[in-house]
Coordinates of C-alpha atoms and ligand atoms in Angstrom, one line a residue:
M1 CA 0.0 0.0 0.0
T2 CA 1.4 3.4 -0.9
A3 CA 2.0 5.8 1.9
F4 CA -0.9 8.1 2.4
R5 CA -1.4 11.7 3.5
Q6 CA -2.9 11.9 6.9
S7 CA -4.3 15.3 7.8
D8 CA -4.2 16.4 11.4
P9 CA -7.1 18.8 11.9
A10 CA -5.8 20.0 15.3
K11 CA -2.3 20.8 13.8
S12 CA -3.6 22.5 10.8
R13 CA -6.0 24.6 12.9
K14 CA -3.1 25.8 15.0
Q15 CA -1.2 26.8 12.0
H16 CA -4.0 28.8 10.7
M17 CA -4.7 30.6 13.9
H18 CA -1.5 32.7 14.0
P19 CA -0.1 34.7 11.1
T20 CA 2.6 32.7 9.3
H21 CA 5.7 34.6 8.1
F22 CA 7.2 33.7 4.7
D23 CA 10.2 35.4 3.2
T24 CA 8.1 37.5 1.0
H25 CA 4.7 37.8 2.8
T26 CA 2.8 37.2 5.9
L27 CA -0.3 35.1 5.9
D28 CA -3.6 36.1 7.5
N29 CA -7.2 35.9 6.6
L30 CA -7.0 32.0 6.4
P31 CA -10.0 30.2 7.8
T32 CA -9.5 27.1 10.0
P33 CA -10.8 23.8 8.6
L34 CA -14.2 22.7 9.9
P35 CA -13.4 21.4 13.4
A36 CA -14.5 18.0 14.5
C37 CA -18.0 18.1 16.0
N38 CA -20.9 15.9 16.7
L39 CA -23.0 16.1 13.5
W40 CA -26.1 15.2 15.4
L41 CA -25.8 17.5 18.4
A42 CA -24.5 20.4 16.2
D43 CA -27.3 20.1 13.7
G44 CA -30.5 21.6 15.1
V45 CA -32.3 21.3 11.7
L46 CA -31.6 17.5 11.6
R47 CA -32.7 17.0 15.2
Q48 CA -35.9 18.9 14.6
H49 CA -37.0 17.0 11.5
I50 CA -36.0 13.6 13.0
E51 CA -38.1 14.4 16.1
R52 CA -41.1 15.6 14.0
H53 CA -41.1 12.3 12.1
G54 CA -40.9 10.1 15.2
G55 CA -37.2 9.1 15.3
G56 CA -36.3 11.1 18.3
W57 CA -36.2 8.1 20.6
A58 CA -33.0 7.1 18.9
A59 CA -31.2 10.3 19.9
A60 CA -28.5 8.4 21.9
Q61 CA -27.6 6.2 18.9
L62 CA -27.7 9.2 16.6
S63 CA -25.5 11.2 18.9
D64 CA -23.0 8.3 19.2
L65 CA -22.7 8.0 15.4
G66 CA -22.9 11.8 15.0
G67 CA -19.7 12.2 17.1
R68 CA -17.9 9.7 15.0
A69 CA -19.2 11.0 11.7
G70 CA -18.0 14.5 12.5
G71 CA -14.7 13.2 13.8
E72 CA -12.7 10.1 13.0
L73 CA -14.8 9.1 10.0
V74 CA -13.8 12.3 8.3
T75 CA -10.2 11.3 8.2
L76 CA -11.0 7.7 7.4
G77 CA -13.2 8.9 4.5
E78 CA -10.3 10.9 3.1
Q79 CA -8.0 7.9 3.2
A80 CA -10.6 5.5 1.8
N81 CA -11.1 7.8 -1.2
L82 CA -7.4 8.6 -1.7
H83 CA -6.6 4.9 -2.0
R84 CA -9.1 3.4 -4.4
P85 CA -10.0 -0.3 -4.3
R86 CA -7.8 -2.6 -6.5
L87 CA -8.8 -5.7 -8.4
R88 CA -6.7 -8.8 -7.8
S89 CA -7.8 -11.4 -10.3
F90 CA -5.2 -14.0 -9.4
D91 CA -3.1 -15.1 -6.4
R92 CA 0.6 -15.3 -6.7
Y93 CA 0.4 -18.8 -8.1
G94 CA -2.1 -18.0 -10.7
R95 CA -5.2 -19.2 -9.0
R96 CA -8.3 -17.2 -9.8
I97 CA -9.3 -15.2 -6.7
D98 CA -11.4 -12.3 -8.1
E99 CA -10.9 -10.2 -5.1
V100 CA -11.1 -6.5 -4.6
E101 CA -8.7 -5.0 -2.1
F102 CA -9.8 -2.0 -0.1
H103 CA -7.8 0.4 2.0
P104 CA -8.1 -0.4 5.7
A105 CA -9.9 2.9 6.2
Y106 CA -12.8 1.5 4.1
H107 CA -13.2 -1.5 6.4
Q108 CA -13.0 0.8 9.5
I109 CA -15.8 2.9 8.2
M110 CA -17.9 -0.2 7.5
Q111 CA -17.2 -1.4 11.0
V112 CA -18.3 1.8 12.6
A113 CA -21.4 2.1 10.3
M114 CA -22.5 -1.5 10.8
A115 CA -22.0 -1.3 14.6
A116 CA -24.3 1.7 14.6
G117 CA -26.9 -0.1 12.5
V118 CA -26.8 2.0 9.4
H119 CA -27.6 -1.2 7.5
A120 CA -30.1 -2.7 10.0
F121 CA -31.5 -0.3 12.6
S122 CA -34.9 -0.3 11.0
W123 CA -35.1 -4.1 11.1
N124 CA -33.6 -4.4 14.6
H125 CA -36.3 -2.0 15.9
A126 CA -39.1 -3.0 13.5
D127 CA -41.6 -3.0 16.4
R128 CA -41.0 0.7 17.2
R129 CA -42.6 3.5 15.2
G130 CA -40.1 5.7 13.5
A131 CA -37.3 3.1 13.2
H132 CA -36.9 3.9 9.5
V133 CA -36.7 7.6 10.3
A134 CA -34.0 7.0 12.9
R135 CA -32.1 4.8 10.5
A136 CA -32.4 7.5 7.8
G137 CA -30.8 9.8 10.4
L138 CA -27.9 7.4 10.9
M139 CA -27.4 7.1 7.1
Y140 CA -27.5 10.8 6.8
L141 CA -24.8 11.3 9.4
C142 CA -22.5 8.6 8.0
S143 CA -22.9 9.7 4.4
Q144 CA -21.7 13.2 5.2
A145 CA -18.3 11.8 6.2
E146 CA -18.0 9.2 3.5
A147 CA -20.5 8.3 0.7
G148 CA -18.8 5.3 -1.0
T149 CA -19.5 2.9 1.8
A150 CA -23.1 4.0 1.7
C151 CA -23.5 1.7 -1.4
P152 CA -23.0 -1.7 0.4
L153 CA -24.7 -0.4 3.5
T154 CA -27.8 0.6 1.6
M155 CA -28.0 -2.5 -0.5
T156 CA -27.5 -4.7 2.6
H157 CA -30.3 -2.8 4.3
A158 CA -32.7 -3.0 1.4
A159 CA -32.0 -6.6 0.5
V160 CA -34.1 -7.7 3.5
A161 CA -37.3 -6.6 1.7
A162 CA -36.6 -8.8 -1.2
L163 CA -35.2 -11.8 0.7
R164 CA -38.5 -12.0 2.6
H165 CA -39.9 -13.5 -0.6
A166 CA -37.8 -16.6 0.1
P167 CA -38.5 -17.7 3.7
E168 CA -36.0 -20.5 3.8
L169 CA -33.2 -18.3 2.5
A170 CA -34.3 -15.5 4.8
A171 CA -34.1 -17.7 7.8
D172 CA -30.6 -18.6 6.9
W173 CA -29.3 -15.2 5.8
L174 CA -31.2 -12.5 7.7
P175 CA -29.6 -13.0 11.1
R176 CA -26.2 -12.4 9.6
I177 CA -27.4 -9.5 7.5
T178 CA -29.1 -7.7 10.3
T179 CA -26.5 -8.2 13.0
R180 CA -24.5 -5.2 14.1
D181 CA -21.1 -6.6 13.1
Y182 CA -18.9 -6.4 10.1
D183 CA -16.9 -9.4 8.8
S184 CA -14.9 -8.8 5.7
R185 CA -13.4 -12.3 5.5
S186 CA -13.8 -14.3 2.3
L187 CA -15.6 -17.3 3.8
P188 CA -18.9 -19.1 3.2
A189 CA -21.7 -17.1 4.7
A190 CA -22.4 -19.8 7.3
Q191 CA -18.9 -19.3 8.8
K192 CA -19.2 -15.6 9.1
T193 CA -20.5 -13.4 11.9
A194 CA -22.0 -10.9 9.5
C195 CA -22.8 -10.6 5.8
T196 CA -23.3 -7.8 3.2
I197 CA -25.5 -7.9 0.1
G198 CA -25.3 -6.2 -3.3
M199 CA -27.5 -6.2 -6.3
G200 CA -27.0 -6.9 -10.0
M201 CA -29.7 -5.8 -12.4
T202 CA -27.9 -3.6 -15.0
E203 CA -26.6 -5.3 -18.1
K204 CA -24.6 -3.8 -21.1
Q205 CA -27.7 -3.7 -23.3
G206 CA -30.0 -2.1 -20.7
G207 CA -30.2 -0.8 -17.2
S208 CA -33.4 1.1 -17.1
D209 CA -35.2 -1.6 -19.2
V210 CA -34.2 -4.6 -17.1
R211 CA -36.7 -6.8 -19.0
S212 CA -34.0 -6.8 -21.7
N213 CA -31.7 -8.8 -19.4
S214 CA -30.1 -11.6 -21.3
T215 CA -28.5 -13.4 -18.4
R216 CA -30.1 -16.9 -18.1
A217 CA -30.9 -19.1 -15.1
H218 CA -30.8 -22.9 -15.6
P219 CA -32.6 -25.0 -12.9
Q220 CA -30.5 -27.8 -11.5
G221 CA -33.4 -29.8 -10.2
D222 CA -32.5 -29.4 -6.6
G223 CA -33.9 -25.9 -6.1
S224 CA -30.7 -24.2 -7.2
Y225 CA -29.9 -22.6 -10.6
R226 CA -26.8 -22.0 -12.7
I227 CA -26.5 -18.4 -13.9
V228 CA -24.9 -17.7 -17.2
G229 CA -24.4 -14.2 -18.5
H230 CA -23.1 -10.9 -17.2
K231 CA -23.8 -7.7 -15.2
W232 CA -22.4 -4.4 -16.3
F233 CA -22.6 -2.6 -12.9
Y234 CA -22.0 -4.9 -10.0
S235 CA -21.1 -2.5 -7.2
A236 CA -19.5 -3.6 -3.9
P237 CA -18.4 -6.9 -5.5
M238 CA -17.0 -8.1 -2.2
C239 CA -20.4 -8.5 -0.7
D240 CA -21.2 -12.0 0.5
A241 CA -24.0 -12.3 -2.0
H242 CA -25.8 -10.3 -4.7
L243 CA -29.5 -10.3 -5.6
V244 CA -29.5 -10.6 -9.4
L245 CA -32.0 -10.8 -12.1
A246 CA -31.9 -13.5 -14.8
Q247 CA -34.2 -15.1 -17.3
A248 CA -35.6 -18.4 -16.2
E249 CA -38.1 -20.5 -18.1
G250 CA -41.0 -18.6 -16.4
G251 CA -39.5 -15.2 -17.2
L252 CA -37.3 -12.7 -15.5
S253 CA -36.6 -13.9 -11.9
C254 CA -34.7 -12.8 -8.9
F255 CA -31.8 -14.9 -7.4
L256 CA -29.5 -14.8 -4.4
L257 CA -26.0 -15.5 -5.7
P258 CA -23.3 -15.9 -3.1
R259 CA -19.7 -15.0 -3.7
I260 CA -18.3 -18.0 -1.9
L261 CA -20.1 -21.3 -2.0
P262 CA -21.0 -23.4 1.1
D263 CA -18.0 -25.7 0.4
G264 CA -15.6 -22.8 0.5
S265 CA -15.0 -22.6 -3.3
L266 CA -15.3 -19.4 -5.3
N267 CA -18.6 -19.1 -7.1
A268 CA -18.3 -18.7 -10.9
V269 CA -18.4 -14.9 -10.8
R270 CA -15.5 -13.5 -12.9
I271 CA -14.7 -9.9 -12.2
Q272 CA -13.7 -8.5 -15.6
R273 CA -12.6 -5.1 -14.4
L274 CA -13.5 -2.3 -12.1
K275 CA -15.2 0.8 -13.4
D276 CA -13.1 4.0 -13.6
K277 CA -15.8 6.2 -12.1
L278 CA -16.1 10.0 -11.9
G279 CA -16.4 9.7 -8.2
D280 CA -17.5 7.2 -5.5
W281 CA -13.8 6.3 -5.3
S282 CA -13.8 4.4 -2.0
N283 CA -16.3 2.0 -3.5
A284 CA -15.7 -0.6 -6.2
S285 CA -18.2 -1.1 -9.1
A286 CA -17.4 -4.1 -11.2
E287 CA -18.2 -5.6 -14.5
V288 CA -18.8 -9.4 -14.0
E289 CA -19.5 -12.5 -16.0
F290 CA -21.3 -15.5 -14.6
T291 CA -20.0 -18.7 -16.0
G292 CA -22.5 -21.0 -14.4
A293 CA -22.7 -19.4 -11.0
L294 CA -24.8 -21.2 -8.4
A295 CA -27.8 -19.2 -7.2
W296 CA -31.1 -19.7 -5.3
R297 CA -34.4 -18.3 -6.5
V298 CA -36.0 -15.5 -4.5
G299 CA -39.8 -15.2 -5.1
E300 CA -41.6 -16.8 -8.0
E301 CA -40.2 -17.4 -11.5
G302 CA -41.2 -14.5 -13.7
R303 CA -41.8 -12.2 -10.7
G304 CA -38.2 -11.0 -10.6
V305 CA -38.9 -7.3 -11.1
A306 CA -41.8 -7.3 -8.5
T307 CA -39.5 -9.1 -6.1
I308 CA -36.6 -6.8 -6.4
L309 CA -38.8 -3.7 -6.4
G310 CA -39.2 -4.1 -2.6
M311 CA -35.4 -3.6 -2.4
V312 CA -35.3 -0.8 -5.0
A313 CA -37.9 1.2 -3.1
L314 CA -35.6 1.3 -0.1
T315 CA -32.4 2.0 -2.1
R316 CA -34.2 4.9 -3.8
L317 CA -35.0 6.3 -0.4
D318 CA -31.3 6.0 0.4
C319 CA -30.5 7.9 -2.8
M320 CA -32.5 10.8 -1.3
I321 CA -30.8 10.4 2.1
G322 CA -27.3 10.3 0.5
S323 CA -28.0 13.3 -1.7
A324 CA -29.5 15.3 1.2
A325 CA -26.4 14.4 3.2
T326 CA -24.1 15.5 0.4
M327 CA -25.9 18.9 0.3
R328 CA -25.6 19.2 4.1
A329 CA -21.9 18.4 4.1
A330 CA -21.3 21.0 1.3
L331 CA -23.4 23.6 3.1
S332 CA -21.6 23.1 6.4
Q333 CA -18.3 23.8 4.7
A334 CA -19.6 26.9 3.0
L335 CA -21.1 28.3 6.1
H336 CA -17.9 27.6 8.1
H337 CA -15.5 29.1 5.6
T338 CA -17.4 32.2 4.8
A339 CA -17.7 33.0 8.5
Q340 CA -13.9 33.4 8.7
R341 CA -12.8 34.7 5.4
H342 CA -12.7 38.4 4.7
A343 CA -13.0 40.1 1.3
F344 CA -13.4 43.8 0.6
G345 CA -13.3 44.7 4.3
R346 CA -16.0 42.4 5.6
L347 CA -16.5 38.7 6.4
L348 CA -17.8 36.9 3.3
S349 CA -20.8 35.8 5.4
E350 CA -21.7 39.4 6.0
Q351 CA -21.5 40.5 2.3
P352 CA -25.2 40.9 1.3
L353 CA -24.9 38.9 -1.9
M354 CA -23.1 36.0 -0.2
C355 CA -25.8 36.0 2.5
N356 CA -28.3 35.4 -0.3
V357 CA -26.3 32.5 -1.7
L358 CA -25.7 30.8 1.8
A359 CA -29.3 31.3 2.8
D360 CA -30.5 29.8 -0.4
L361 CA -28.2 26.8 -0.1
A362 CA -29.4 26.3 3.5
L363 CA -33.0 26.4 2.3
E364 CA -32.4 23.8 -0.4
S365 CA -30.6 21.5 2.1
E366 CA -33.4 21.7 4.6
A367 CA -36.1 21.2 2.0
A368 CA -34.2 18.1 0.8
L369 CA -33.9 16.7 4.3
A370 CA -37.6 17.5 5.2
L371 CA -38.9 15.6 2.1
T372 CA -36.5 12.7 2.6
L373 CA -37.6 12.2 6.2
R374 CA -41.3 12.5 5.3
V375 CA -40.7 9.6 2.8
A376 CA -38.8 7.7 5.5
R377 CA -41.8 8.1 7.8
A378 CA -44.2 6.8 5.1
I379 CA -42.0 3.8 4.5
D380 CA -42.0 3.2 8.3
A381 CA -45.8 3.4 8.5
S382 CA -46.4 1.4 5.4
P383 CA -47.0 -2.0 7.0
R384 CA -49.7 -0.7 9.2
D385 CA -51.2 2.2 7.2
P386 CA -52.3 1.7 3.5
R387 CA -52.5 5.4 2.9
E388 CA -49.0 5.9 4.0
A389 CA -47.9 2.9 1.9
A390 CA -49.5 4.6 -1.2
F391 CA -48.0 7.9 -0.4
G392 CA -44.6 6.3 0.2
R393 CA -44.9 4.5 -3.1
I394 CA -45.3 7.6 -5.2
A395 CA -43.3 10.1 -3.0
T396 CA -40.2 8.0 -3.2
A397 CA -40.1 8.4 -7.0
I398 CA -40.9 12.1 -6.8
G399 CA -38.4 12.8 -4.0
K400 CA -35.7 10.6 -5.6
Y401 CA -36.0 12.6 -8.8
W402 CA -35.9 16.0 -7.3
V403 CA -33.5 15.7 -4.3
C404 CA -30.9 13.9 -6.4
K405 CA -31.4 16.3 -9.3
R406 CA -30.7 19.4 -7.1
T407 CA -27.6 18.1 -5.5
P408 CA -24.9 18.7 -8.1
M409 CA -26.0 22.3 -8.5
Q410 CA -26.2 22.9 -4.8
V411 CA -22.8 21.4 -4.2
N412 CA -21.2 23.4 -7.0
E413 CA -22.6 26.6 -5.5
A414 CA -21.2 25.7 -2.1
Q415 CA -17.9 25.0 -3.7
E416 CA -17.9 28.4 -5.2
C417 CA -18.4 29.9 -1.7
L418 CA -14.9 28.7 -0.9
G419 CA -13.4 30.2 -4.0
G420 CA -10.3 28.5 -5.5
I421 CA -9.7 26.0 -2.7
G422 CA -13.3 24.7 -3.2
Y423 CA -11.8 23.2 -6.4
V424 CA -8.7 21.7 -4.7
E425 CA -8.5 18.2 -3.5
E426 CA -7.2 19.0 0.0
N427 CA -10.7 19.9 0.7
I428 CA -13.8 17.7 0.7
L429 CA -15.8 19.8 -1.8
P430 CA -14.3 18.2 -4.9
R431 CA -15.1 14.8 -3.6
L432 CA -18.7 15.9 -2.8
Y433 CA -19.0 17.4 -6.2
R434 CA -17.9 14.1 -7.9
Q435 CA -20.3 12.2 -5.7
A436 CA -23.2 14.5 -6.3
P437 CA -24.5 13.2 -9.7
L438 CA -24.3 9.5 -8.8
N439 CA -27.7 9.1 -7.0
S440 CA -29.6 10.7 -9.9
I441 CA -28.3 8.0 -12.2
W442 CA -28.3 4.9 -9.9
E443 CA -31.5 3.1 -9.1
G444 CA -33.4 4.6 -12.0
S445 CA -32.3 7.8 -13.6
G446 CA -34.4 11.0 -13.7
N447 CA -36.6 10.1 -16.6
V448 CA -37.2 6.7 -15.2
Q449 CA -38.4 8.2 -11.9
C450 CA -40.8 10.4 -13.8
L451 CA -42.2 7.5 -15.8
D452 CA -42.6 5.6 -12.5
V453 CA -44.6 8.4 -11.1
L454 CA -47.0 8.3 -14.1
R455 CA -47.2 4.5 -13.7
A456 CA -48.2 4.8 -10.1
L457 CA -50.8 7.5 -11.0
S458 CA -52.4 5.5 -13.7
R459 CA -52.3 2.0 -12.1
E460 CA -52.6 2.7 -8.4
P461 CA -55.4 5.2 -7.8
D462 CA -54.6 5.1 -4.0
C463 CA -51.3 6.9 -4.8
R464 CA -53.0 9.9 -6.4
E465 CA -55.4 10.1 -3.5
A466 CA -52.7 9.8 -0.9
L467 CA -50.6 12.4 -2.6
F468 CA -53.3 15.0 -2.9
A469 CA -54.5 14.3 0.6
E470 CA -51.0 15.1 1.8
L471 CA -50.9 18.3 -0.3
E472 CA -54.4 19.4 0.6
S473 CA -53.7 19.1 4.3
V474 CA -51.8 22.4 4.4
R475 CA -53.9 24.4 2.1
G476 CA -54.6 27.8 3.5
A477 CA -51.2 28.0 5.3
H478 CA -49.5 30.2 2.6
A479 CA -50.9 32.1 -0.4
D480 CA -48.1 31.0 -2.7
Y481 CA -48.5 27.4 -1.7
D482 CA -52.3 27.6 -2.4
A483 CA -51.8 29.1 -5.8
H484 CA -49.1 26.5 -6.7
L485 CA -51.3 23.7 -5.6
Q486 CA -54.1 25.0 -7.8
R487 CA -51.8 25.1 -10.8
L488 CA -50.6 21.6 -10.0
Q489 CA -54.1 20.2 -9.8
Q490 CA -54.9 21.7 -13.2
A491 CA -51.7 20.2 -14.7
F492 CA -52.7 16.8 -13.3
E493 CA -56.2 17.1 -14.8
R494 CA -54.8 17.5 -18.3
S495 CA -54.2 14.1 -20.0
D496 CA -52.4 15.3 -23.1
A497 CA -48.6 14.6 -23.6
L498 CA -48.3 13.4 -20.0
E499 CA -45.0 11.6 -20.7
T500 CA -43.5 14.6 -22.3
R501 CA -44.6 16.9 -19.5
S502 CA -43.8 14.5 -16.7
R503 CA -40.5 16.1 -15.6
R504 CA -42.3 19.4 -15.0
L505 CA -45.2 17.6 -13.2
V506 CA -42.8 15.8 -10.9
E507 CA -40.7 18.8 -10.2
D508 CA -43.7 20.9 -9.3
T509 CA -45.1 18.1 -7.2
A510 CA -41.8 17.7 -5.4
L511 CA -41.7 21.4 -4.7
A512 CA -45.2 21.3 -3.4
L513 CA -44.4 18.4 -1.1
Q514 CA -41.3 20.3 0.2
G515 CA -43.4 23.4 0.8
A516 CA -46.0 21.4 2.6
E517 CA -43.4 19.7 4.8
L518 CA -41.7 23.0 5.7
L519 CA -45.0 24.7 6.4
R520 CA -45.9 21.8 8.8
A521 CA -42.5 22.0 10.4
G522 CA -43.4 25.5 11.6
D523 CA -40.3 27.6 11.1
A524 CA -41.8 30.7 9.6
A525 CA -38.6 32.1 8.0
V526 CA -37.9 28.8 6.3
A527 CA -41.4 28.0 5.2
D528 CA -42.3 31.5 4.0
T529 CA -39.0 32.0 2.1
F530 CA -39.4 28.5 0.5
C531 CA -42.9 29.2 -0.6
R532 CA -42.1 32.7 -2.0
S533 CA -39.0 31.6 -3.9
R534 CA -39.8 28.0 -5.0
L535 CA -43.6 28.3 -5.4
G536 CA -44.3 32.0 -5.8
G537 CA -41.8 32.7 -8.5
E538 CA -39.6 35.1 -6.5
H539 CA -36.4 33.2 -7.5
G540 CA -34.1 32.9 -10.4
Y541 CA -32.5 29.9 -12.0
S542 CA -29.4 29.9 -9.8
F543 CA -28.9 29.9 -6.1
G544 CA -28.5 33.3 -4.4
T545 CA -31.6 34.7 -6.0
L546 CA -33.9 34.9 -3.0
P547 CA -35.9 38.0 -2.5
A548 CA -33.9 40.8 -0.9
D549 CA -36.3 41.1 2.0
A550 CA -36.1 37.4 2.9
P551 CA -34.7 36.7 6.4
L552 CA -31.3 35.7 5.0
K553 CA -29.3 35.9 8.3
A554 CA -31.9 33.8 10.1
L555 CA -31.8 31.1 7.5
M556 CA -28.0 31.0 7.6
E557 CA -27.9 30.8 11.4
R558 CA -30.5 28.1 11.6
S559 CA -28.3 25.8 9.5
R560 CA -24.9 26.6 11.1
L561 CA -23.4 23.7 13.0
T562 CA -23.1 24.8 16.6
Ligands
FAD601 C1 -21.7 4.4 -9.7 C2 -22.7 3.5 -10.2 C3 -23.0 2.3 -9.5 C4 -24.0 1.4 -9.9 N1 -24.2 0.2 -9.3 C5 -25.1 -0.6 -9.7 C6 -25.3 -1.9 -9.1 O1 -24.7 -2.2 -8.1 N2 -26.2 -2.7 -9.6 C7 -26.9 -2.4 -10.7 O2 -27.7 -3.3 -11.1 N3 -26.7 -1.3 -11.4 C8 -25.9 -0.4 -10.9 N4 -25.7 0.8 -11.6 C9 -26.3 1.0 -12.8 C10 -27.4 2.0 -12.9 O3 -28.5 1.6 -12.0 C11 -27.8 2.2 -14.3 O4 -26.7 2.8 -15.0 C12 -29.1 3.0 -14.5 O5 -30.2 2.3 -14.0 C13 -29.3 3.4 -16.0 O6 -29.2 2.3 -16.8 P1 -28.2 2.4 -18.1 O7 -26.9 2.8 -17.7 O8 -28.3 1.1 -18.9 O9 -28.9 3.6 -19.0 P2 -30.1 3.4 -20.0 O10 -31.1 2.5 -19.5 O11 -29.6 3.2 -21.4 O12 -30.7 4.9 -19.9 C14 -30.0 6.1 -20.4 C15 -30.9 7.3 -20.2 O13 -32.1 7.1 -20.9 C16 -33.2 7.4 -20.0 N5 -34.3 6.6 -20.3 C17 -34.5 5.2 -20.3 N6 -35.7 4.9 -20.7 C18 -36.4 6.0 -21.0 C19 -37.7 6.3 -21.5 N7 -38.6 5.3 -21.7 N8 -38.0 7.6 -21.8 C20 -37.1 8.6 -21.5 N9 -35.9 8.4 -21.1 C21 -35.5 7.1 -20.8 C22 -32.6 7.1 -18.6 O14 -33.3 7.8 -17.6 C23 -31.2 7.5 -18.7 O15 -31.1 8.9 -18.5 C24 -24.7 1.8 -11.1 C25 -24.5 3.0 -11.7 C26 -23.5 3.8 -11.3 C27 -23.3 5.1 -12.0

């Protein structure tokens, strides 16, 4: 392993606090890096929304992880991204091993995250209301420090929903999936203390249209199948098993495909190469071929899409959580930097135009979090409340579309607040910027989410009802909201060119949901400024275009980590 740069926040803070004398110049006006803090205790906005949605009972666990996510995980995250995973196809003697080697920091982050239950808290506390909300909070905290590990964590969490379609497999695997341990050893699942799960749907010829999957499943007569074909994006290939789609005689079906077989041999999954990705560097995404890999069916033959959709609903929620966390991390950096850097005789954070930018970024970040946690609450309530289930079904697609879509723009603007160093790798902003577009592509890209919303509207009348009941419940709270809702209802009543118009429909619905959520949350500065700017037209195309009489300072201060 090459030597790696280890930053010492305490040391660098000390250096920045006193003017440094060079031969030619003396340095001042240098901000300190964001100090270590507890990302739960320091974030009043997060605490308020978690509380509102019924996850406040997990404050102790959230605080515990918040301390680590704002401390040691920051440094570990830097290291895990600096040293990207490496594919080792063969051992020294030429035996095929198909292993991906990760930096130790990656494993340490996984260890901390799994001990905190980022992958399992909702299942461990399934009998308590708000468990999915609390778990969303854990994911939000962890993802601010490091986002690549979120991939195996989210897939492991979500796999539980699909595995329940195969009770025998579930009985065998779930205890090791939902345990609060991390075991990275390459051993048969039965010999491990804990397992992680990935998913393989996307093939070279089609990712959105999974029905075009060409990978085939051949029954062996004993309940198992041999899988022959390929997957084009197979992230976290070191997971103990992946849920994959393949064509069986009865149609596209879902299978659990372990990496190591019960006898200790390597399953026939050949890692062809790792993707050279724009970002997400701590995490590996592989291209694989299955040359007769052994797998077990999950759910009925021909019901593969329906089976894996239970998993996809949860990973889509996690895309929202991850994107909201990325925005939060970028915002925290921007607020911190501008409160210490002077230009033209004043702190940047006191320059009127910068205030507008920062307040706008804070508003976007809170709106993203508010909608995300509302969806998490709906998922939480789904098993006992059909209306919440219907709302969660449609709001996940709406929220995934909008929150993920807004993230790259928001992060870029935060980056600009730091000026030149916002573009320099010693800083987390470039990493956040590279990560920002991922969630809008993964698990159904933007258009696919919009089409999914239309599908829900046309096939599941309960979804439309639940959606509008939600929106109607705050009618009367703000004039801009009411006018927006009326326009939205008219747009929904039209049946022409629905598909072509669906981005606009979904965007306007997402904004309405965010407005409703913020109005319900009760902070007048946030709700009024959101409704005026996002719903009432008092906003431009870029951030920093809030109306001049908006309570900019209050919005900034509300989101500052304290
Ligand atoms: C970092 C990363 C990790 C990933 N990890 C995994 C993984 O672990 N497992 C896995 O299975 N997949 C994974 N994916 C793949 C991802 O889910 C797919 O790339 C995605 O679903 C899109 O599929 P595609 O690339 O084949 O694009 P296509 O399906 O070709 O789509 C291209 C574009 O066309 C749009 N489009 C598609 N159909 C329509 C339509 N009817 N109307 C209008 N527009 C349409 C899409 O929205 C998209 O914008 C990963 C992707 C990334 C970037």
